[in-house]
Amino acid sequence: MEGDVAVISCRVKNNDDSVIQLLNPNRQTIYFRDVRPLKDARFQLVNFSDNELRVSLSNVSLSDEGRYVCQLYTDPPQEAYADITVLIPPGNPIIESREGQVIEGNETEMTCTAMGSKPAATIRWMKGDKELQGISKVEETYDHMFTVTSQLRFIVTKEDDGVPVVCIVDHPAVKDFQALTYLVVHYKPEVKIIVEFPDGLPREGQNMELSCQAKGKPHPQQINWVKVDDDLPSHALITGPDLYIENLNKTYNGTYRCFAANSVGESYDDYILYVYDAPTTTPIPTTATTTIPTTTISLPEATADTTPSAEHAAHDSRAGEGAPRAVDHAVIGGVVAVVVFAMLCLLIILGRYFARHKGTYFTHEAKGADDAADADTAIINAEGGHNNSDEKKEYYI
């Protein structure tokens, strides 16, 4: 690395007292045996013997890069080579953003620059724990140094607010070389209406308080309440983000909307109010009984409370979720329909029974009736006549 100390060693096996010398990349003699002809004090003799010439070069610079030659004066001369590559680390990386504050949904652009390195550095990007791909450009300067610029573009979301973006520079001369910045994302408000009270279904005569919760960056400067397609009740009270309504009645039914705005934009949330009847105490209806031949059907007791069930109330507490319904009236209507249907079925069965027993019946008349002048004479003169006919009578019930 630039500024370090390089050690160049020339070793000879089985030397026969031949002269050893060391040459620089410009073929200048650095050392001839243990003598330094080159006037560069950075070269110092570390060791000299018949088998080795070892030299140190301090404060290495880019100009020292190249091929060094070790020569042995024999017949013929022998040479060995060693290449020195000087690494120059880049300067501190510089990260820049096209804008300091980014609006949610827009594209942002960041640039990271690593200047004056050799060889050229490589640049990576991290957003949080996710690696992003940038576009790099390498430029070589007049002194054979390299400048690398990486450009990163991506769409920001509100979740990116406060997330670190890191430019990491990889180079053989340095480790963990990086620059860091934090995203600042502006986004329009998120609005949500909360019912502070009542806890259950809103009923006539009760009071209601709605709270408008708005979160955005920058924080919403204004919050407004309106009633869609109508005016707010005359005695409705607005205190900051809260809407307070006294003595509810059915004329207040409708959609209430909360607006919140900041420099980015405006958002709103809706609450659909349906005011239910005030709770009342109603006597339980007596059991109604309808009697038909051989059949008795009793109507079940109707429920006094005419309000929807608790489960339905939960769905009806917000906009667009269900509508009020009277469950007890539906039950009574269903029972009456069943009774009427049963009576009709019974009448049909009786009608079919009567139809089957209607017809012509043949009887065995007494003997001797064939010669009678008329039916009365035949009956009187008949053998075993009907003298006791008054005693036997048939009745159809």
Short mmCIF file of C-alpha atoms in Angstrom, two decimals:
data_model
loop_
_atom_site.label_atom_id
_atom_site.label_comp_id
_atom_site.label_asym_id
_atom_site.label_seq_id
_atom_site.Cartn_x
_atom_site.Cartn_y
_atom_site.Cartn_z
CA MET A 1 0.00 0.00 0.00
CA GLU A 2 1.13 3.54 -0.68
CA GLY A 3 3.32 4.76 2.21
CA ASP A 4 4.24 1.27 3.37
CA VAL A 5 7.67 -0.39 3.36
CA ALA A 6 8.50 -2.89 0.61
CA VAL A 7 11.26 -5.49 1.05
CA ILE A 8 13.00 -6.84 -2.08
CA SER A 9 15.14 -9.95 -1.67
CA CYS A 10 17.48 -11.54 -4.23
CA ARG A 11 18.63 -15.04 -3.34
CA VAL A 12 21.29 -17.18 -5.07
CA LYS A 13 21.96 -20.88 -4.64
CA ASN A 14 25.51 -22.25 -4.93
CA ASN A 15 27.05 -18.88 -5.70
CA ASP A 16 30.64 -19.02 -6.96
CA ASP A 17 31.48 -15.47 -5.81
CA SER A 18 29.64 -13.94 -8.76
CA VAL A 19 28.51 -10.32 -8.36
CA ILE A 20 24.84 -9.64 -7.44
CA GLN A 21 23.09 -6.39 -8.26
CA LEU A 22 19.52 -5.06 -8.02
CA LEU A 23 17.93 -2.85 -10.70
CA ASN A 24 14.80 -0.66 -10.50
CA PRO A 25 12.03 -0.62 -13.20
CA ASN A 26 14.05 2.01 -15.08
CA ARG A 27 17.03 -0.40 -15.23
CA GLN A 28 19.00 1.78 -12.81
CA THR A 29 21.27 0.00 -10.37
CA ILE A 30 19.97 0.25 -6.84
CA TYR A 31 22.67 -1.89 -5.19
CA PHE A 32 25.86 -3.37 -6.62
CA ARG A 33 26.86 -5.96 -4.05
CA ASP A 34 26.56 -3.92 -0.82
CA VAL A 35 27.10 -0.52 -2.51
CA ARG A 36 24.15 1.78 -3.41
CA PRO A 37 24.93 3.78 -6.55
CA LEU A 38 21.39 5.19 -6.72
CA LYS A 39 21.00 8.34 -4.71
CA ASP A 40 17.61 7.49 -3.16
CA ALA A 41 17.85 7.27 0.60
CA ARG A 42 14.57 5.35 0.80
CA PHE A 43 16.49 2.22 -0.30
CA GLN A 44 18.43 0.66 2.56
CA LEU A 45 20.51 -2.48 2.71
CA VAL A 46 18.94 -5.07 5.01
CA ASN A 47 21.29 -8.01 4.38
CA PHE A 48 24.17 -8.86 2.07
CA SER A 49 25.98 -12.17 1.69
CA ASP A 50 27.24 -14.44 -1.07
CA ASN A 51 23.76 -15.96 -1.32
CA GLU A 52 21.42 -13.00 -0.66
CA LEU A 53 20.93 -9.31 -1.33
CA ARG A 54 17.98 -7.89 0.64
CA VAL A 55 16.90 -4.25 0.29
CA SER A 56 14.05 -2.26 1.88
CA LEU A 57 12.12 0.56 0.22
CA SER A 58 10.32 2.90 2.62
CA ASN A 59 7.43 5.27 1.93
CA VAL A 60 6.43 3.51 -1.25
CA SER A 61 4.74 5.72 -3.87
CA LEU A 62 3.02 5.10 -7.17
CA SER A 63 6.24 5.92 -9.04
CA ASP A 64 7.91 2.91 -7.43
CA GLU A 65 5.54 0.51 -9.15
CA GLY A 66 7.01 -1.83 -11.76
CA ARG A 67 9.40 -4.77 -12.36
CA TYR A 68 12.58 -5.08 -10.26
CA VAL A 69 15.47 -7.16 -11.63
CA CYS A 70 18.05 -9.22 -9.76
CA GLN A 71 21.18 -9.91 -11.86
CA LEU A 72 23.93 -12.42 -11.24
CA TYR A 73 27.14 -11.80 -13.19
CA THR A 74 27.90 -15.24 -14.51
CA ASP A 75 28.69 -16.49 -17.96
CA PRO A 76 26.11 -16.09 -19.34
CA PRO A 77 24.46 -13.61 -16.85
CA GLN A 78 21.32 -14.74 -15.01
CA GLU A 79 18.29 -12.65 -14.05
CA ALA A 80 15.18 -12.98 -11.86
CA TYR A 81 12.17 -10.64 -11.68
CA ALA A 82 9.67 -9.37 -9.09
CA ASP A 83 6.74 -6.99 -9.81
CA ILE A 84 5.63 -4.44 -7.27
CA THR A 85 2.02 -3.18 -7.40
CA VAL A 86 1.22 -0.14 -5.31
CA LEU A 87 -2.28 0.06 -3.86
CA ILE A 88 -3.76 3.51 -3.28
CA PRO A 89 -6.93 3.57 -1.15
CA PRO A 90 -9.73 5.91 -2.16
CA GLY A 91 -10.54 9.03 -0.25
CA ASN A 92 -13.50 9.14 2.11
CA PRO A 93 -16.65 8.30 0.15
CA ILE A 94 -19.09 11.14 -0.37
CA ILE A 95 -22.82 10.41 -0.46
CA GLU A 96 -25.24 13.01 -1.81
CA SER A 97 -29.02 13.09 -2.27
CA ARG A 98 -30.87 14.98 -4.96
CA GLU A 99 -33.31 16.29 -2.36
CA GLY A 100 -33.14 16.37 1.40
CA GLN A 101 -36.80 15.46 1.86
CA VAL A 102 -38.67 13.01 -0.33
CA ILE A 103 -42.46 12.76 -0.72
CA GLU A 104 -44.00 9.32 -0.43
CA GLY A 105 -44.41 7.66 -3.83
CA ASN A 106 -41.76 9.80 -5.54
CA GLU A 107 -38.42 8.65 -6.88
CA THR A 108 -35.25 9.70 -5.11
CA GLU A 109 -31.73 9.72 -6.46
CA MET A 110 -28.51 9.30 -4.47
CA THR A 111 -24.88 9.46 -5.58
CA CYS A 112 -21.80 8.01 -3.90
CA THR A 113 -18.27 8.95 -5.03
CA ALA A 114 -14.93 7.27 -4.20
CA MET A 115 -12.03 9.37 -5.53
CA GLY A 116 -8.30 8.80 -6.18
CA SER A 117 -7.88 5.06 -5.80
CA LYS A 118 -5.75 2.43 -7.49
CA PRO A 119 -7.09 0.08 -8.63
CA ALA A 120 -10.64 1.30 -9.10
CA ALA A 121 -12.93 0.68 -6.14
CA THR A 122 -16.36 -0.98 -6.28
CA ILE A 123 -19.44 0.52 -4.62
CA ARG A 124 -22.41 -1.29 -3.07
CA TRP A 125 -25.66 0.11 -1.64
CA MET A 126 -27.69 -0.99 1.38
CA LYS A 127 -31.10 0.35 2.40
CA GLY A 128 -31.73 -0.97 5.87
CA ASP A 129 -30.92 -4.67 5.62
CA LYS A 130 -31.67 -4.89 1.89
CA GLU A 131 -29.00 -4.53 -0.80
CA LEU A 132 -29.87 -2.32 -3.78
CA GLN A 133 -28.24 -2.21 -7.19
CA GLY A 134 -26.71 1.06 -8.35
CA ILE A 135 -25.17 2.14 -11.65
CA SER A 136 -21.42 2.78 -11.46
CA LYS A 137 -19.11 4.82 -13.68
CA VAL A 138 -15.29 4.66 -13.55
CA GLU A 139 -13.01 7.52 -14.66
CA GLU A 140 -9.22 7.35 -14.91
CA THR A 141 -7.28 10.52 -14.12
CA TYR A 142 -4.09 11.76 -15.73
CA ASP A 143 -1.94 10.23 -12.96
CA HIS A 144 -3.43 6.77 -13.51
CA MET A 145 -5.76 7.05 -10.53
CA PHE A 146 -9.43 6.14 -10.61
CA THR A 147 -12.62 7.87 -9.51
CA VAL A 148 -15.78 5.76 -9.16
CA THR A 149 -19.28 7.23 -9.03
CA SER A 150 -22.36 5.12 -8.28
CA GLN A 151 -25.91 6.36 -8.81
CA LEU A 152 -28.92 4.84 -7.01
CA ARG A 153 -32.60 5.44 -7.78
CA PHE A 154 -35.67 4.00 -6.07
CA ILE A 155 -39.28 4.81 -5.13
CA VAL A 156 -39.75 5.73 -1.49
CA THR A 157 -42.62 4.76 0.81
CA LYS A 158 -43.61 6.11 4.19
CA GLU A 159 -42.01 3.02 5.76
CA ASP A 160 -38.64 4.29 4.45
CA ASP A 161 -38.75 7.31 6.75
CA GLY A 162 -35.70 7.20 9.03
CA VAL A 163 -34.20 4.14 7.29
CA PRO A 164 -30.39 4.35 6.82
CA VAL A 165 -28.94 4.23 3.30
CA VAL A 166 -25.29 3.11 3.25
CA CYS A 167 -22.72 3.45 0.49
CA ILE A 168 -20.08 0.72 0.95
CA VAL A 169 -16.70 1.05 -0.84
CA ASP A 170 -14.78 -2.17 -1.50
CA HIS A 171 -11.05 -1.88 -2.19
CA PRO A 172 -8.09 -4.22 -1.50
CA ALA A 173 -6.35 -1.47 0.47
CA VAL A 174 -9.21 -0.73 2.90
CA LYS A 175 -11.98 -2.52 4.81
CA ASP A 176 -15.40 -1.33 6.01
CA PHE A 177 -15.11 1.94 4.14
CA GLN A 178 -18.58 3.50 3.95
CA ALA A 179 -20.75 6.59 4.07
CA LEU A 180 -24.25 6.76 5.56
CA THR A 181 -27.32 8.94 5.30
CA TYR A 182 -30.90 8.67 6.57
CA LEU A 183 -34.04 8.98 4.47
CA VAL A 184 -36.51 11.72 5.34
CA VAL A 185 -39.89 10.85 3.82
CA HIS A 186 -42.91 13.14 3.94
CA TYR A 187 -46.36 11.59 3.55
CA LYS A 188 -49.95 12.78 3.76
CA PRO A 189 -51.94 12.12 6.95
CA GLU A 190 -53.45 8.79 7.91
CA VAL A 191 -56.87 9.48 9.43
CA LYS A 192 -58.96 7.26 11.72
CA ILE A 193 -62.16 8.11 13.63
CA ILE A 194 -62.48 6.65 17.15
CA VAL A 195 -65.76 6.56 19.13
CA GLU A 196 -64.90 7.74 22.64
CA PHE A 197 -68.48 7.22 23.92
CA PRO A 198 -71.05 5.73 24.10
CA ASP A 199 -69.59 2.25 24.38
CA GLY A 200 -72.51 0.45 22.76
CA LEU A 201 -75.11 1.46 20.18
CA PRO A 202 -75.85 5.19 19.98
CA ARG A 203 -79.41 5.77 21.21
CA GLU A 204 -81.74 8.73 21.41
CA GLY A 205 -81.03 11.03 24.30
CA GLN A 206 -77.40 9.95 24.70
CA ASN A 207 -74.29 12.06 24.13
CA MET A 208 -71.59 11.12 21.63
CA GLU A 209 -67.93 12.04 21.22
CA LEU A 210 -65.89 11.19 18.10
CA SER A 211 -62.13 11.63 18.07
CA CYS A 212 -60.19 12.14 14.83
CA GLN A 213 -56.71 10.63 15.02
CA ALA A 214 -54.39 11.85 12.27
CA LYS A 215 -50.72 10.98 11.76
CA GLY A 216 -48.51 12.29 8.99
CA LYS A 217 -45.16 13.92 8.22
CA PRO A 218 -45.11 16.79 8.70
CA HIS A 219 -47.76 16.61 11.40
CA PRO A 220 -51.21 17.71 10.12
CA GLN A 221 -51.69 21.43 10.60
CA GLN A 222 -55.49 21.36 10.51
CA ILE A 223 -58.33 18.94 11.24
CA ASN A 224 -61.92 19.66 10.14
CA TRP A 225 -65.27 17.98 10.76
CA VAL A 226 -68.18 18.03 8.29
CA LYS A 227 -71.41 16.15 7.73
CA VAL A 228 -71.70 14.80 4.21
CA ASP A 229 -74.54 16.39 2.22
CA ASP A 230 -75.76 18.28 5.28
CA ASP A 231 -74.77 20.70 8.02
CA LEU A 232 -73.45 19.65 11.39
CA PRO A 233 -76.05 19.73 14.20
CA SER A 234 -76.45 23.25 15.50
CA HIS A 235 -75.25 22.41 18.99
CA ALA A 236 -72.37 20.14 17.93
CA LEU A 237 -69.13 21.17 19.60
CA ILE A 238 -65.70 20.80 17.92
CA THR A 239 -62.69 20.90 20.20
CA GLY A 240 -59.44 20.32 18.35
CA PRO A 241 -59.71 16.85 16.78
CA ASP A 242 -62.86 15.90 18.77
CA LEU A 243 -66.54 16.23 17.79
CA TYR A 244 -69.07 16.30 20.65
CA ILE A 245 -72.83 15.92 20.06
CA GLU A 246 -75.42 16.18 22.86
CA ASN A 247 -78.85 14.59 23.13
CA LEU A 248 -78.80 12.38 20.05
CA ASN A 249 -81.90 11.96 17.94
CA LYS A 250 -82.69 10.37 14.59
CA THR A 251 -82.36 13.66 12.71
CA TYR A 252 -78.60 13.40 13.34
CA ASN A 253 -78.31 10.21 11.27
CA GLY A 254 -75.81 10.50 8.44
CA THR A 255 -72.13 10.35 7.49
CA TYR A 256 -69.66 12.41 9.53
CA ARG A 257 -66.29 13.05 7.91
CA CYS A 258 -62.97 14.12 9.43
CA PHE A 259 -60.43 15.86 7.18
CA ALA A 260 -56.72 16.19 8.00
CA ALA A 261 -54.17 18.03 5.85
CA ASN A 262 -50.46 18.82 5.78
CA SER A 263 -48.05 20.14 3.17
CA VAL A 264 -48.12 16.84 1.26
CA GLY A 265 -51.87 16.40 0.88
CA GLU A 266 -55.24 15.77 2.49
CA SER A 267 -56.95 12.59 3.76
CA TYR A 268 -60.22 11.77 5.49
CA ASP A 269 -62.16 9.07 7.29
CA ASP A 270 -65.95 8.56 7.55
CA TYR A 271 -68.26 7.49 10.37
CA ILE A 272 -71.89 6.59 9.63
CA LEU A 273 -74.15 7.48 12.55
CA TYR A 274 -77.45 5.66 13.06
CA VAL A 275 -79.32 6.62 16.20
CA TYR A 276 -81.38 3.79 17.70
CA ASP A 277 -84.54 4.08 19.80
CA ALA A 278 -84.10 4.76 23.46
CA PRO A 279 -84.36 1.57 25.56
CA THR A 280 -87.95 0.95 26.80
CA THR A 281 -89.68 -1.61 29.06
CA THR A 282 -92.55 -3.39 27.26
CA PRO A 283 -94.81 -6.07 28.88
CA ILE A 284 -94.37 -9.54 27.44
CA PRO A 285 -97.29 -10.43 25.12
CA THR A 286 -99.60 -13.27 26.23
CA THR A 287 -99.50 -16.57 24.41
CA ALA A 288 -101.87 -16.65 21.45
CA THR A 289 -103.49 -20.02 20.77
CA THR A 290 -105.39 -21.05 17.67
CA THR A 291 -107.44 -24.25 17.87
CA ILE A 292 -108.59 -26.37 14.96
CA PRO A 293 -110.06 -29.93 15.05
CA THR A 294 -107.57 -32.28 16.69
CA THR A 295 -104.75 -29.70 16.31
CA THR A 296 -103.48 -26.97 18.64
CA ILE A 297 -100.66 -24.55 17.75
CA SER A 298 -99.30 -22.02 20.27
CA LEU A 299 -97.47 -18.87 19.25
CA PRO A 300 -94.14 -18.33 21.08
CA GLU A 301 -93.69 -15.36 23.37
CA ALA A 302 -92.51 -12.27 21.55
CA THR A 303 -89.38 -10.57 22.87
CA ALA A 304 -89.97 -7.22 24.48
CA ASP A 305 -86.65 -5.64 23.40
CA THR A 306 -86.82 -4.52 19.79
CA THR A 307 -83.12 -3.53 19.44
CA PRO A 308 -80.64 -5.47 17.27
CA SER A 309 -78.39 -8.08 18.82
CA ALA A 310 -74.99 -7.15 20.20
CA GLU A 311 -73.23 -8.92 17.35
CA HIS A 312 -75.12 -6.89 14.78
CA ALA A 313 -74.41 -3.71 16.71
CA ALA A 314 -70.68 -4.24 16.30
CA HIS A 315 -71.03 -4.34 12.51
CA ASP A 316 -73.39 -1.39 12.50
CA SER A 317 -71.10 0.93 14.42
CA ARG A 318 -69.06 1.99 11.41
CA ALA A 319 -69.69 3.29 7.91
CA GLY A 320 -71.26 0.91 5.42
CA GLU A 321 -71.72 -2.04 7.80
CA GLY A 322 -75.28 -3.26 8.03
CA ALA A 323 -78.57 -1.54 8.83
CA PRO A 324 -80.94 -1.72 11.83
CA ARG A 325 -83.53 -4.50 11.87
CA ALA A 326 -86.32 -5.64 14.29
CA VAL A 327 -85.75 -9.30 14.94
CA ASP A 328 -88.88 -9.90 17.13
CA HIS A 329 -91.34 -8.68 14.47
CA ALA A 330 -89.76 -10.98 11.93
CA VAL A 331 -90.12 -13.96 14.29
CA ILE A 332 -93.81 -13.21 15.01
CA GLY A 333 -94.54 -12.80 11.32
CA GLY A 334 -92.89 -16.12 10.60
CA VAL A 335 -94.92 -17.93 13.27
CA VAL A 336 -98.20 -16.50 11.94
CA ALA A 337 -97.25 -17.62 8.44
CA VAL A 338 -96.58 -21.15 9.71
CA VAL A 339 -99.99 -21.25 11.45
CA VAL A 340 -101.84 -20.14 8.33
CA PHE A 341 -99.96 -22.64 6.22
CA ALA A 342 -100.82 -25.48 8.64
CA MET A 343 -104.53 -24.57 8.56
CA LEU A 344 -104.57 -24.55 4.77
CA CYS A 345 -102.90 -27.95 4.67
CA LEU A 346 -105.50 -29.35 7.11
CA LEU A 347 -108.40 -28.02 5.01
CA ILE A 348 -106.94 -29.62 1.91
CA ILE A 349 -106.63 -32.99 3.68
CA LEU A 350 -110.27 -32.84 4.91
CA GLY A 351 -111.50 -31.92 1.44
CA ARG A 352 -109.74 -34.90 -0.07
CA TYR A 353 -111.23 -37.18 2.63
CA PHE A 354 -114.78 -35.99 1.85
CA ALA A 355 -114.24 -36.48 -1.84
CA ARG A 356 -113.16 -40.08 -1.38
CA HIS A 357 -116.35 -41.05 0.66
CA LYS A 358 -118.81 -39.56 -1.80
CA GLY A 359 -120.45 -42.08 -4.30
CA THR A 360 -123.19 -44.60 -5.05
CA TYR A 361 -123.78 -47.51 -2.63
CA PHE A 362 -125.63 -50.78 -3.57
CA THR A 363 -127.67 -52.71 -0.95
CA HIS A 364 -129.17 -56.22 -0.93
CA GLU A 365 -132.95 -55.81 -1.00
CA ALA A 366 -135.20 -58.45 0.56
CA LYS A 367 -136.44 -61.31 -1.52
CA GLY A 368 -139.86 -60.82 -3.12
CA ALA A 369 -139.30 -57.18 -3.89
CA ASP A 370 -139.07 -57.84 -7.60
CA ASP A 371 -142.89 -58.37 -7.97
CA ALA A 372 -143.90 -55.34 -5.94
CA ALA A 373 -145.68 -52.48 -7.62
CA ASP A 374 -143.52 -49.89 -5.93
CA ALA A 375 -140.67 -49.60 -3.47
CA ASP A 376 -142.86 -49.16 -0.39
CA THR A 377 -144.87 -52.30 -1.17
CA ALA A 378 -141.64 -54.18 -1.81
CA ILE A 379 -140.27 -53.26 1.58
CA ILE A 380 -143.51 -54.15 3.42
CA ASN A 381 -144.05 -57.47 1.63
CA ALA A 382 -140.41 -58.44 1.63
CA GLU A 383 -139.22 -61.51 3.51
CA GLY A 384 -137.64 -60.37 6.72
CA GLY A 385 -138.87 -56.82 6.06
CA HIS A 386 -137.61 -53.66 7.68
CA ASN A 387 -140.06 -53.55 10.53
CA ASN A 388 -137.34 -52.43 12.88
CA SER A 389 -135.86 -49.81 10.57
CA ASP A 390 -136.67 -47.10 13.06
CA GLU A 391 -134.44 -48.74 15.53
CA LYS A 392 -131.37 -48.72 13.31
CA LYS A 393 -130.16 -45.35 12.12
CA GLU A 394 -126.81 -44.20 10.73
CA TYR A 395 -125.23 -40.86 11.52
CA TYR A 396 -122.21 -39.37 9.82
CA ILE A 397 -120.15 -37.08 11.96
#
